[in-house]
């Protein structure tokens, strides 16, 4: 039976065994894969429903009415490809190649499916996306301290005693990692603003206020240093700027940390002492760093593992293989213009984008400040092409929609940003649509391009990527996965050490040490918009139908507004307003409300991103700041 990989934007990147029998797909977790361990998460178990969905696009569509109205006519592949190619030529001729932007992300993480289309846009010298939607601020912060965001191999958790889940809910978003920690009998702590399902299953839960992660980390560091609990030999040998940092935290009052975080001084001290006693590993989440305080918070947290003697005592990212050959930036003949992902609406408004090609992404569900983005698209003359499986919100705003296929219908490989395995994905069956690489070859041919790199087969690209990385195609085909060996590592910082005093941060105009800043909005309630258990951003809403559009609000905040459980409420700010039902819940602290993110607007009528800010964390790579959003909640018509 064929090997498959779940290509979703998920830590676990599960290896699967698939079977197509009597016209139906069946999947199961690969029992030989050390992380997948023979089981799938609830979303993965429903992949056959997604594959067989009646809503999958079968023919190309060309828009005939207003953007967003859903008025399209069916077209042949030949007509659609010819139209897209002609528009590419016209755009280059009238506005230049940099007015074309390819917008893609990790909706499908197959190496070929993700990267191969970029070859065409590199060849055409178009603008490329500067990613910022997901983990950018944390990436920059960890590079400030360690020179890399790649941390511990999770299979080494068996050598540890404690894992701290800081701002992550792995019981929903990294289930195989959570079960790996359980299997290895690690003590589990959670630090979060909300009492998540992970927090409820943890040995200790430290519930802090939004944006105060940096203070808890600095407070814990102060305790470790002033009580002499830190690993003195490791710090002396491997840390740059320790004495300056020691003086920096000396000025910090634990009483102040307590008042701001909401934890008692005793809890802060217990955190520090227990952490060093058990020499904990910290799994740093992505959610909380999508805030104006996110970069500083991750930088502060990153200091703690070094204080207890870990070289790379965190989990955040895992870049195991060089995939650059698949992308083909070597085809470019001009310097690259990079457009910040979070500023798409701004660049459309300024007229800098005239042609937008979207694949592996649904920005009209996932980007913040949706009213601004939709208005920009409606009022501009940008030509939009979307390649997707479904008629998404982005597809509704497109001029041409091309049907994609699923990863069950093509050959590919995928790595993970959590573990060190590369897995094989073999075609199982063929239903509808074309892969991203197939469409790229069709467009290259329609444009009259003869460069052979645009016509390489998927297998040729895969073999070359594996060869570059010293991995065996034969072993991959035999087992369905291979582990990428970990080479000896050092810290890629200016000093060659772990930098508590970050010279890289100073070069960007930041403080050498992480700083706490209190952020306040024009509205009284802080809005958090995490992912729902049964979706991955906007994916699966239309196929699984398992969403939760309720607003979660603390009973104290609800009582002040005369709101009862289950009542219809309006959630509003300067970006927009939505109407939903209130769910009173003490897991959400007073002063905070929660909406799950990025459901389909065409199905629900709204999503949380009609309210989220499009501000960015400028000092940290223009990372997203979704969670630095404030709202008011009231009964409809202010009653």
Coordinates of C-alpha atoms in Angstrom, one line a residue:
X1 CA 0.0 0.0 0.0
X2 CA 1.2 3.5 -0.8
X3 CA 2.9 5.7 1.8
X4 CA 1.3 9.2 2.3
X5 CA 2.2 12.2 4.3
X6 CA -0.3 14.6 5.9
X7 CA 0.9 17.9 4.2
X8 CA -1.0 20.2 6.5
X9 CA 0.7 23.2 8.3
X10 CA 1.1 21.2 11.4
X11 CA 4.0 20.2 13.7
X12 CA 3.4 16.5 13.5
X13 CA 3.7 15.9 9.7
X14 CA 2.4 12.3 10.1
X15 CA 3.5 9.4 7.9
X16 CA 0.5 7.5 6.8
X17 CA -0.4 4.3 4.9
X18 CA -3.2 4.7 2.4
X19 CA -5.4 2.4 0.5
X20 CA -7.9 3.1 -2.3
X21 CA -10.5 0.3 -2.4
X22 CA -13.9 0.1 -4.0
X23 CA -13.6 3.8 -4.9
X24 CA -13.0 5.0 -1.3
X25 CA -9.8 6.2 0.4
X26 CA -8.7 4.8 3.7
X27 CA -5.8 6.1 5.8
X28 CA -4.0 5.1 9.0
X29 CA -0.9 6.3 10.8
X30 CA 2.3 4.5 10.0
X31 CA 3.1 2.3 13.0
X32 CA 6.8 2.3 12.1
X33 CA 7.2 6.0 12.3
X34 CA 8.6 7.0 15.7
X35 CA 6.6 10.2 16.1
X36 CA 3.4 9.2 14.2
X37 CA 3.4 6.0 16.2
X38 CA 0.5 4.4 14.3
X39 CA -2.3 6.9 15.1
X40 CA -3.7 10.1 13.6
X41 CA -5.2 13.1 15.1
X42 CA -9.0 13.7 14.7
X43 CA -8.4 15.9 11.7
X44 CA -6.1 13.4 10.1
X45 CA -8.6 10.6 10.6
X46 CA -11.1 12.6 8.5
X47 CA -8.8 13.1 5.5
X48 CA -10.9 10.7 3.3
X49 CA -13.9 13.1 3.8
X50 CA -11.7 16.0 2.6
X51 CA -10.4 13.9 -0.4
X52 CA -13.9 12.8 -1.5
X53 CA -15.6 16.1 -0.9
X54 CA -18.3 17.0 -3.4
X55 CA -17.2 20.6 -3.2
X56 CA -13.9 20.0 -4.9
X57 CA -13.4 22.1 -8.0
X58 CA -13.4 20.1 -11.3
X59 CA -13.0 22.6 -14.0
X60 CA -11.3 26.1 -14.2
X61 CA -13.5 29.1 -13.6
X62 CA -13.4 32.6 -15.1
X63 CA -15.1 35.5 -13.2
X64 CA -18.1 37.1 -15.0
X65 CA -19.5 39.3 -12.2
X66 CA -18.3 41.5 -9.3
X67 CA -15.5 40.3 -7.1
X68 CA -16.8 38.2 -4.2
X69 CA -20.3 37.6 -5.7
X70 CA -19.4 34.1 -7.0
X71 CA -20.4 34.7 -10.6
X72 CA -18.1 32.5 -12.8
X73 CA -18.3 30.6 -16.0
X74 CA -16.7 27.2 -16.6
X75 CA -13.7 27.2 -18.9
X76 CA -11.3 24.6 -20.4
X77 CA -7.8 24.3 -19.0
X78 CA -6.5 25.5 -22.3
X79 CA -8.5 28.7 -22.2
X80 CA -7.7 29.4 -18.5
X81 CA -4.0 28.8 -18.9
X82 CA -3.9 31.0 -22.0
X83 CA -5.7 33.8 -20.2
X84 CA -3.4 33.7 -17.2
X85 CA -0.3 33.6 -19.5
X86 CA -1.5 36.6 -21.6
X87 CA -2.2 38.6 -18.4
X88 CA 1.3 37.8 -17.1
X89 CA 2.8 39.1 -20.4
X90 CA 0.6 42.2 -20.3
X91 CA 1.4 43.0 -16.7
X92 CA 5.2 42.7 -17.3
X93 CA 5.0 44.8 -20.4
X94 CA 2.9 47.7 -18.8
X95 CA 4.0 47.6 -15.2
X96 CA 7.2 45.5 -14.9
X97 CA 7.7 42.1 -13.5
X98 CA 7.9 43.4 -9.9
X99 CA 4.2 44.3 -10.1
X100 CA 3.5 40.5 -10.0
X101 CA 3.3 38.9 -6.6
X102 CA 3.1 35.1 -6.0
X103 CA 1.3 34.7 -2.7
X104 CA 1.7 31.2 -1.2
X105 CA 2.2 29.6 2.2
X106 CA 2.0 26.3 3.9
X107 CA -1.5 25.1 3.1
X108 CA 0.3 22.2 1.5
X109 CA 3.9 21.5 2.7
X110 CA 5.0 19.1 0.1
X111 CA 8.5 20.1 -1.0
X112 CA 7.6 20.1 -4.7
X113 CA 4.1 21.4 -4.4
X114 CA 5.2 24.2 -2.1
X115 CA 8.3 25.3 -3.9
X116 CA 8.3 24.3 -7.6
X117 CA 5.9 27.1 -8.8
X118 CA 8.3 29.7 -7.4
X119 CA 10.7 28.6 -10.2
X120 CA 8.4 30.3 -12.7
X121 CA 8.1 33.5 -10.7
X122 CA 11.9 33.6 -10.1
X123 CA 12.4 33.1 -13.8
X124 CA 10.1 36.0 -14.5
X125 CA 11.8 38.2 -11.8
X126 CA 8.5 38.9 -10.0
X127 CA 8.0 40.0 -6.4
X128 CA 8.1 37.3 -3.7
X129 CA 6.4 37.1 -0.4
X130 CA 8.4 38.0 2.8
X131 CA 6.7 35.6 5.2
X132 CA 5.3 37.0 8.5
X133 CA 2.0 35.4 9.2
X134 CA 3.1 32.5 11.5
X135 CA 6.3 32.3 13.5
X136 CA 8.4 35.2 12.2
X137 CA 8.8 37.2 15.4
X138 CA 9.9 34.2 17.4
X139 CA 12.3 33.2 14.6
X140 CA 14.0 36.5 14.8
X141 CA 14.1 36.5 18.6
X142 CA 15.7 33.0 18.8
X143 CA 18.3 34.0 16.2
X144 CA 19.1 37.0 18.4
X145 CA 20.0 34.6 21.3
X146 CA 21.2 31.4 19.6
X147 CA 21.7 32.3 15.9
X148 CA 19.0 29.8 15.0
X149 CA 15.4 28.9 15.8
X150 CA 16.1 25.2 15.5
X151 CA 16.0 23.6 18.9
X152 CA 15.9 20.1 20.4
X153 CA 15.1 17.0 18.5
X154 CA 11.9 15.9 20.2
X155 CA 13.0 12.3 20.3
X156 CA 15.5 13.4 22.9
X157 CA 12.7 14.1 25.3
X158 CA 13.3 10.7 26.6
X159 CA 16.5 12.1 28.3
X160 CA 14.5 14.9 30.0
X161 CA 12.4 15.2 33.1
X162 CA 10.3 18.3 32.5
X163 CA 8.7 20.0 29.5
X164 CA 7.2 23.5 29.8
X165 CA 4.6 24.2 27.1
X166 CA 4.8 28.0 26.9
X167 CA 2.0 29.6 24.9
X168 CA 1.1 26.4 23.0
X169 CA -1.9 24.0 23.3
X170 CA -0.3 20.8 21.9
X171 CA -3.2 18.6 23.0
X172 CA -4.9 20.3 20.0
X173 CA -2.0 21.4 17.8
X174 CA 0.9 19.0 18.4
X175 CA -0.9 15.8 19.7
X176 CA 1.9 13.5 18.7
X177 CA 4.4 15.7 20.5
X178 CA 2.2 15.8 23.6
X179 CA 1.9 12.0 23.6
X180 CA 5.6 11.7 23.1
X181 CA 6.1 13.7 26.3
X182 CA 3.5 11.5 28.1
X183 CA 5.2 8.3 26.8
X184 CA 8.5 9.5 28.2
X185 CA 6.9 10.3 31.6
X186 CA 7.9 13.9 31.5
X187 CA 6.4 16.3 34.1
X188 CA 4.3 18.7 32.1
X189 CA 3.9 22.4 32.9
X190 CA 1.9 25.0 30.9
X191 CA 2.3 28.7 30.8
X192 CA -0.6 30.4 29.1
X193 CA -3.2 33.2 29.3
X194 CA -6.1 30.7 28.8
X195 CA -6.7 27.5 30.6
X196 CA -6.4 25.3 27.5
X197 CA -7.0 21.6 27.2
X198 CA -3.3 21.2 27.6
X199 CA -3.3 23.3 30.8
X200 CA -6.0 21.0 32.2
X201 CA -3.9 18.0 31.5
X202 CA -0.7 19.5 33.0
X203 CA 1.0 18.9 36.3
X204 CA 1.4 22.7 36.8
X205 CA -0.4 25.6 35.2
X206 CA 0.9 29.1 35.4
X207 CA -1.8 31.5 34.1
X208 CA -0.4 34.9 33.2
X209 CA -1.9 38.0 31.7
X210 CA -1.3 38.8 28.0
X211 CA 2.1 40.3 27.1
X212 CA 3.6 39.4 30.5
X213 CA 5.6 36.4 29.2
X214 CA 8.7 38.5 29.1
X215 CA 8.3 39.5 32.8
X216 CA 7.8 35.9 34.0
X217 CA 10.9 34.8 32.0
X218 CA 13.0 37.7 33.4
X219 CA 11.7 37.1 36.9
X220 CA 12.6 33.4 36.8
X221 CA 16.0 34.3 35.4
X222 CA 16.5 36.8 38.3
X223 CA 15.7 34.0 40.9
X224 CA 18.0 31.6 39.2
X225 CA 20.9 34.1 39.2
X226 CA 20.4 35.7 42.6
X227 CA 19.9 32.3 44.4
X228 CA 23.0 30.9 42.6
X229 CA 20.9 28.1 41.0
X230 CA 22.1 28.5 37.4
X231 CA 24.7 26.4 35.8
X232 CA 27.8 28.5 36.4
X233 CA 30.3 26.5 34.4
X234 CA 28.0 26.3 31.3
X235 CA 27.3 30.1 31.5
X236 CA 30.9 31.0 32.0
X237 CA 32.0 29.0 29.0
X238 CA 29.1 29.5 26.6
X239 CA 27.2 32.8 27.3
X240 CA 28.0 36.3 26.0
X241 CA 26.9 39.2 28.2
X242 CA 26.0 37.4 31.3
X243 CA 27.3 40.0 33.8
X244 CA 25.5 42.8 32.0
X245 CA 22.3 40.7 32.0
X246 CA 22.8 39.9 35.7
X247 CA 22.9 43.6 36.5
X248 CA 19.9 44.2 34.2
X249 CA 17.6 41.7 36.1
X250 CA 18.9 42.9 39.4
X251 CA 16.9 46.1 39.0
X252 CA 13.7 44.0 38.4
X253 CA 11.3 43.7 41.4
X254 CA 9.6 40.4 41.8
X255 CA 6.7 42.3 43.4
X256 CA 6.3 44.2 40.1
X257 CA 6.5 40.9 38.1
X258 CA 3.8 39.5 40.4
X259 CA 1.5 42.5 40.0
X260 CA 1.8 42.5 36.2
X261 CA 1.7 38.7 35.5
X262 CA -1.0 37.9 38.1
X263 CA 1.2 35.2 39.6
X264 CA 2.3 35.4 43.2
X265 CA 5.9 35.9 44.1
X266 CA 5.9 32.4 45.5
X267 CA 4.6 31.0 42.2
X268 CA 7.4 32.8 40.3
X269 CA 10.0 31.4 42.6
X270 CA 8.5 27.9 42.4
X271 CA 8.6 28.1 38.6
X272 CA 12.3 29.0 38.7
X273 CA 13.4 26.5 41.3
X274 CA 11.4 23.6 39.8
X275 CA 12.6 24.5 36.3
X276 CA 16.3 24.4 37.3
X277 CA 15.9 21.3 39.5
X278 CA 14.4 19.3 36.6
X279 CA 16.5 21.1 33.9
X280 CA 13.4 21.6 31.8
X281 CA 12.9 21.9 28.1
X282 CA 10.7 24.7 26.9
X283 CA 8.4 24.2 23.9
X284 CA 7.8 27.8 22.8
X285 CA 4.5 28.3 21.0
X286 CA 3.7 30.3 18.0
X287 CA 0.4 31.9 19.1
X288 CA 1.6 34.4 21.8
X289 CA 4.5 35.7 19.6
X290 CA 1.9 36.9 17.1
X291 CA 1.6 40.0 19.2
X292 CA 3.4 43.3 19.6
X293 CA 5.2 41.9 22.6
X294 CA 5.9 38.5 21.0
X295 CA 9.5 39.1 19.9
X296 CA 10.7 40.4 23.2
X297 CA 8.8 37.6 25.0
X298 CA 10.5 34.8 23.0
X299 CA 13.9 36.4 23.4
X300 CA 13.4 36.5 27.2
X301 CA 12.1 32.9 27.4
X302 CA 15.1 31.7 25.2
X303 CA 17.5 32.8 28.0
X304 CA 16.1 30.3 30.5
X305 CA 17.4 27.0 28.9
X306 CA 20.9 28.3 28.8
X307 CA 20.8 29.3 32.5
X308 CA 20.1 25.6 33.4
X309 CA 22.9 24.3 31.1
X310 CA 21.1 23.4 27.8
X311 CA 22.8 24.2 24.5
X312 CA 19.5 24.2 22.6
X313 CA 17.0 23.5 25.3
X314 CA 13.9 24.7 23.5
X315 CA 11.6 23.4 20.8
X316 CA 10.4 26.0 18.2
X317 CA 11.4 25.1 14.7
X318 CA 13.2 22.3 12.8
X319 CA 14.8 22.9 9.5
X320 CA 16.4 19.6 8.6
X321 CA 16.9 19.8 4.8
X322 CA 18.0 22.3 2.1
X323 CA 15.0 22.7 -0.2
X324 CA 16.4 25.6 -2.2
X325 CA 16.9 23.5 -5.4
X326 CA 13.1 22.9 -5.6
X327 CA 12.5 26.6 -5.4
X328 CA 15.0 27.5 -8.1
X329 CA 16.0 31.1 -7.1
X330 CA 19.0 30.5 -9.3
X331 CA 16.7 31.2 -12.2
X332 CA 16.4 34.9 -11.2
X333 CA 18.3 37.5 -13.1
X334 CA 17.4 40.6 -10.9
X335 CA 17.5 41.4 -7.2
X336 CA 14.4 40.1 -5.4
X337 CA 11.7 42.5 -4.3
X338 CA 10.1 41.1 -1.2
X339 CA 6.7 42.2 -0.1
X340 CA 5.8 41.7 3.6
X341 CA 3.0 39.2 3.9
X342 CA 1.1 41.1 6.5
X343 CA 1.1 44.3 4.2
X344 CA -0.7 42.8 1.2
X345 CA -3.6 45.2 1.4
X346 CA -1.3 48.2 1.7
X347 CA 0.7 47.2 -1.4
X348 CA -2.5 46.7 -3.4
X349 CA -3.8 50.1 -2.3
X350 CA -0.6 51.7 -3.4
X351 CA -0.9 50.1 -6.8
X352 CA 2.3 48.2 -6.5
X353 CA 0.6 44.8 -7.1
X354 CA -1.1 44.4 -10.5
X355 CA -1.1 40.6 -10.7
X356 CA -1.6 38.3 -7.8
X357 CA -1.1 34.5 -8.1
X358 CA -2.3 32.6 -5.0
X359 CA -1.7 29.0 -4.2
X360 CA -1.4 26.9 -0.9
X361 CA -3.2 29.7 0.9
X362 CA -6.5 31.4 1.6
X363 CA -5.5 35.0 2.5
X364 CA -9.2 36.2 2.4
X365 CA -9.7 34.1 5.4
X366 CA -6.3 34.1 7.1
X367 CA -5.0 37.6 6.9
X368 CA -6.0 40.2 9.5
X369 CA -8.2 43.3 8.9
X370 CA -10.3 41.6 6.3
X371 CA -12.5 44.6 5.6
X372 CA -9.4 46.6 4.4
X373 CA -8.1 43.7 2.2
X374 CA -11.5 43.1 0.6
X375 CA -12.0 46.7 -0.1
X376 CA -8.6 47.0 -1.6
X377 CA -9.2 44.1 -4.0
X378 CA -12.6 45.4 -5.0
X379 CA -11.4 48.9 -5.7
X380 CA -8.2 47.9 -7.5
X381 CA -7.5 46.6 -11.0
X382 CA -5.3 43.7 -9.8
X383 CA -5.7 40.5 -11.7
X384 CA -6.1 37.6 -9.3
X385 CA -5.5 33.9 -10.0
X386 CA -6.2 31.3 -7.4
X387 CA -5.2 27.6 -7.6
X388 CA -7.1 25.7 -5.0
X389 CA -9.2 22.6 -4.3
X390 CA -12.3 24.6 -3.3
X391 CA -14.1 27.8 -4.1
X392 CA -12.6 29.5 -1.1
X393 CA -13.1 33.1 0.0
X394 CA -10.0 34.0 -1.9
X395 CA -11.2 32.2 -5.0
X396 CA -14.5 34.2 -4.9
X397 CA -12.4 37.4 -5.3
X398 CA -10.3 35.9 -8.2
X399 CA -10.5 36.5 -11.9
X400 CA -9.4 32.9 -12.7
X401 CA -9.7 29.9 -10.4
X402 CA -7.8 26.7 -11.2
X403 CA -8.7 23.4 -9.7
X404 CA -5.9 21.8 -7.6
X405 CA -5.5 18.2 -6.6
X406 CA -4.7 16.7 -3.2
X407 CA -1.5 15.2 -1.9
X408 CA -3.1 11.8 -2.3
X409 CA -3.0 12.3 -6.1
X410 CA 0.7 13.1 -6.7
X411 CA 4.3 12.2 -5.8
X412 CA 6.1 14.4 -3.2
X413 CA 8.1 14.4 0.0
X414 CA 7.7 16.5 3.2
X415 CA 9.8 17.4 6.1
X416 CA 8.6 18.6 9.5
X417 CA 9.2 21.7 11.6
X418 CA 8.9 19.6 14.7
X419 CA 10.8 16.4 14.2
X420 CA 13.8 15.3 12.0
X421 CA 12.0 12.9 9.6
X422 CA 11.4 13.3 5.9
X423 CA 8.5 11.3 4.6
X424 CA 7.4 10.0 1.2
X425 CA 4.1 10.7 -0.4
X426 CA 3.0 8.4 -3.2
X427 CA -0.1 8.9 -5.4
X428 CA -3.0 6.8 -4.3
X429 CA -5.8 7.7 -6.7
X430 CA -6.7 10.4 -9.2
X431 CA -9.9 12.4 -9.0
X432 CA -9.8 16.1 -10.0
X433 CA -7.5 19.0 -10.6
X434 CA -3.8 19.5 -11.2
X435 CA -0.8 19.8 -8.9
X436 CA 1.0 23.1 -8.5
X437 CA 4.0 21.7 -10.5
X438 CA 1.7 20.6 -13.4
X439 CA 0.2 24.1 -13.6
X440 CA 3.6 25.7 -13.5
X441 CA 4.7 23.6 -16.5
X442 CA 1.6 24.5 -18.4
X443 CA 2.1 28.2 -17.8
X444 CA 5.8 28.0 -18.7
X445 CA 4.8 26.4 -22.0
X446 CA 2.1 28.9 -22.7
X447 CA 4.6 31.7 -22.1
X448 CA 7.0 30.1 -24.6
X449 CA 9.7 29.5 -22.0
X450 CA 12.2 26.8 -22.9
X451 CA 14.3 26.6 -19.7
X452 CA 14.6 22.9 -18.7
X453 CA 14.4 23.6 -15.0
X454 CA 10.7 24.5 -15.5
X455 CA 9.9 21.1 -16.9
X456 CA 11.7 18.8 -14.5
X457 CA 9.4 16.0 -13.3
X458 CA 8.4 15.8 -9.6
X459 CA 10.6 12.7 -9.2
X460 CA 13.6 14.4 -10.7
X461 CA 13.2 17.3 -8.3
X462 CA 12.7 15.0 -5.3
X463 CA 15.8 12.9 -6.1
X464 CA 17.9 16.0 -6.5
X465 CA 16.8 17.4 -3.2
X466 CA 17.5 14.1 -1.4
X467 CA 20.9 13.9 -3.1
X468 CA 21.9 17.4 -2.0
X469 CA 20.9 16.4 1.6
X470 CA 22.7 13.1 1.6
X471 CA 19.4 11.1 1.9
X472 CA 18.6 7.8 0.1
X473 CA 15.7 7.7 -2.3
X474 CA 15.8 3.9 -2.1
X475 CA 15.5 3.9 1.7
X476 CA 12.7 6.4 1.6
X477 CA 10.7 4.3 -0.9
X478 CA 11.3 1.2 1.2
X479 CA 10.3 2.6 4.7
X480 CA 8.2 5.6 3.8
X481 CA 10.4 7.9 5.9
X482 CA 14.1 8.6 6.7
X483 CA 15.6 10.5 9.6
X484 CA 17.9 13.4 8.8
X485 CA 21.1 13.0 10.9
X486 CA 21.8 15.8 13.3
X487 CA 25.3 17.3 12.7
X488 CA 27.4 18.9 15.4
X489 CA 26.0 22.4 16.1
X490 CA 27.3 25.7 17.4
X491 CA 25.6 29.0 18.0
X492 CA 25.6 31.1 14.8
X493 CA 25.7 34.5 16.7
X494 CA 28.3 37.3 16.2
X495 CA 30.1 36.1 19.3
X496 CA 29.8 32.4 18.6
X497 CA 28.1 32.0 22.0
X498 CA 24.6 32.2 23.4
X499 CA 23.9 35.9 23.5
X500 CA 22.1 37.2 26.6
X501 CA 23.4 40.6 25.4
X502 CA 22.2 40.4 21.8
X503 CA 24.4 42.2 19.3
X504 CA 22.1 41.2 16.5
X505 CA 19.2 42.9 18.2
X506 CA 21.2 46.0 18.9
X507 CA 22.1 46.2 15.2
X508 CA 18.3 46.4 14.5
X509 CA 17.9 49.2 16.9
X510 CA 16.5 47.1 19.8
X511 CA 17.6 46.9 23.4
X512 CA 20.4 44.4 24.0
X513 CA 18.1 42.7 26.6
X514 CA 14.4 41.8 26.3
X515 CA 12.2 44.6 27.5
X516 CA 8.7 44.6 28.9
X517 CA 6.2 47.0 27.5
X518 CA 2.6 47.4 28.5
X519 CA 0.3 47.6 25.5
X520 CA -3.2 49.1 25.7
X521 CA -5.9 49.4 23.1
X522 CA -8.8 51.8 22.5
X523 CA -11.3 49.1 23.6
X524 CA -11.4 47.4 27.0
X525 CA -11.2 43.6 26.1
X526 CA -8.2 41.8 24.6
X527 CA -9.2 39.5 21.8
X528 CA -7.3 36.2 21.3
X529 CA -7.9 34.2 18.1
X530 CA -6.3 30.8 18.4
X531 CA -6.9 27.9 16.0
X532 CA -9.8 25.5 16.6
X533 CA -9.1 21.8 17.3
X534 CA -10.8 20.7 14.0
X535 CA -9.3 23.2 11.6
X536 CA -5.9 24.3 10.5
X537 CA -6.5 28.1 10.0
X538 CA -9.3 27.9 7.4
X539 CA -8.8 24.4 6.2
X540 CA -11.5 21.7 6.9
X541 CA -14.3 24.2 7.8
X542 CA -16.1 23.3 4.5
X543 CA -15.4 19.6 4.6
X544 CA -15.5 18.6 8.3
X545 CA -18.0 21.3 9.4
X546 CA -16.7 21.1 13.0
X547 CA -16.3 24.7 14.0
X548 CA -17.0 26.8 17.1
X549 CA -18.0 30.4 16.3
X550 CA -18.9 31.3 19.8
X551 CA -17.3 34.2 21.7
X552 CA -15.7 33.0 25.0
X553 CA -16.0 35.6 27.7
X554 CA -15.3 35.5 31.4
X555 CA -18.5 35.7 33.6
X556 CA -17.2 38.9 35.3
X557 CA -16.9 40.7 31.9
X558 CA -20.3 39.3 30.8
X559 CA -22.0 40.4 34.0
X560 CA -20.7 43.9 33.7
X561 CA -22.3 44.1 30.2
X562 CA -25.6 42.3 31.2
X563 CA -24.8 39.4 28.9
X564 CA -26.2 35.9 29.5
X565 CA -24.7 32.6 28.4
X566 CA -25.9 31.8 24.8
X567 CA -27.1 35.4 24.1
X568 CA -26.4 37.0 20.8
X569 CA -23.7 39.7 21.1
X570 CA -21.8 42.1 18.9
X571 CA -18.0 42.2 19.0
X572 CA -16.6 45.3 17.5
X573 CA -13.7 47.7 17.1
X574 CA -12.4 50.2 14.5
X575 CA -11.7 47.4 12.0
X576 CA -15.2 45.9 12.0
X577 CA -17.9 44.2 13.9
X578 CA -19.3 40.6 14.0
X579 CA -22.4 39.1 15.6
X580 CA -22.2 35.7 17.4
X581 CA -23.3 34.0 20.6
X582 CA -21.5 34.5 24.0
X583 CA -20.2 31.5 25.9
X584 CA -19.5 32.3 29.5
X585 CA -16.3 30.5 30.5
X586 CA -13.9 30.9 33.4
X587 CA -11.0 29.3 31.4
X588 CA -10.8 32.7 29.8
X589 CA -9.6 35.4 32.3
X590 CA -11.3 38.7 32.9
X591 CA -10.3 41.3 30.4
X592 CA -9.8 38.7 27.7
X593 CA -12.2 37.3 25.1
X594 CA -11.6 34.5 22.6
X595 CA -12.8 33.7 19.1
X596 CA -11.4 30.8 17.1
X597 CA -9.8 32.1 13.9
X598 CA -10.2 32.1 10.1
X599 CA -13.4 30.2 9.5
X600 CA -14.9 30.6 6.0
X601 CA -16.7 33.9 5.5
X602 CA -18.8 32.5 2.6
X603 CA -20.1 29.8 5.0
X604 CA -20.3 31.7 8.3
X605 CA -20.8 35.2 7.1
X606 CA -17.8 36.5 9.0
X607 CA -14.7 35.4 10.8
X608 CA -12.4 36.7 13.6
X609 CA -10.1 38.4 11.1
X610 CA -12.7 41.1 10.5
X611 CA -11.5 42.4 13.9
X612 CA -7.8 41.6 14.1
X613 CA -5.1 44.2 13.7
X614 CA -2.8 44.4 10.7
X615 CA -0.1 46.0 12.7
X616 CA 3.2 44.2 12.6
X617 CA 6.1 43.5 15.0
X618 CA 8.5 45.8 13.1
X619 CA 11.6 45.0 15.1
X620 CA 11.0 41.3 14.5
X621 CA 10.7 40.9 10.7
X622 CA 7.2 42.4 10.4
X623 CA 5.7 39.4 12.1
X624 CA 2.0 39.3 12.6
X625 CA 0.3 40.9 15.7
X626 CA -3.1 39.2 15.6
X627 CA -3.3 38.9 19.3
X628 CA -2.7 42.6 19.9
X629 CA -6.3 43.3 19.1
X630 CA -8.8 45.0 21.5
X631 CA -12.6 44.9 21.2
X632 CA -15.8 45.8 23.0
X633 CA -18.6 43.3 23.4
X634 CA -22.2 44.4 23.7
X635 CA -25.8 43.3 23.1
X636 CA -27.0 44.1 19.5
X637 CA -27.8 47.8 19.1
X638 CA -26.0 48.6 22.3
X639 CA -28.8 47.2 24.5

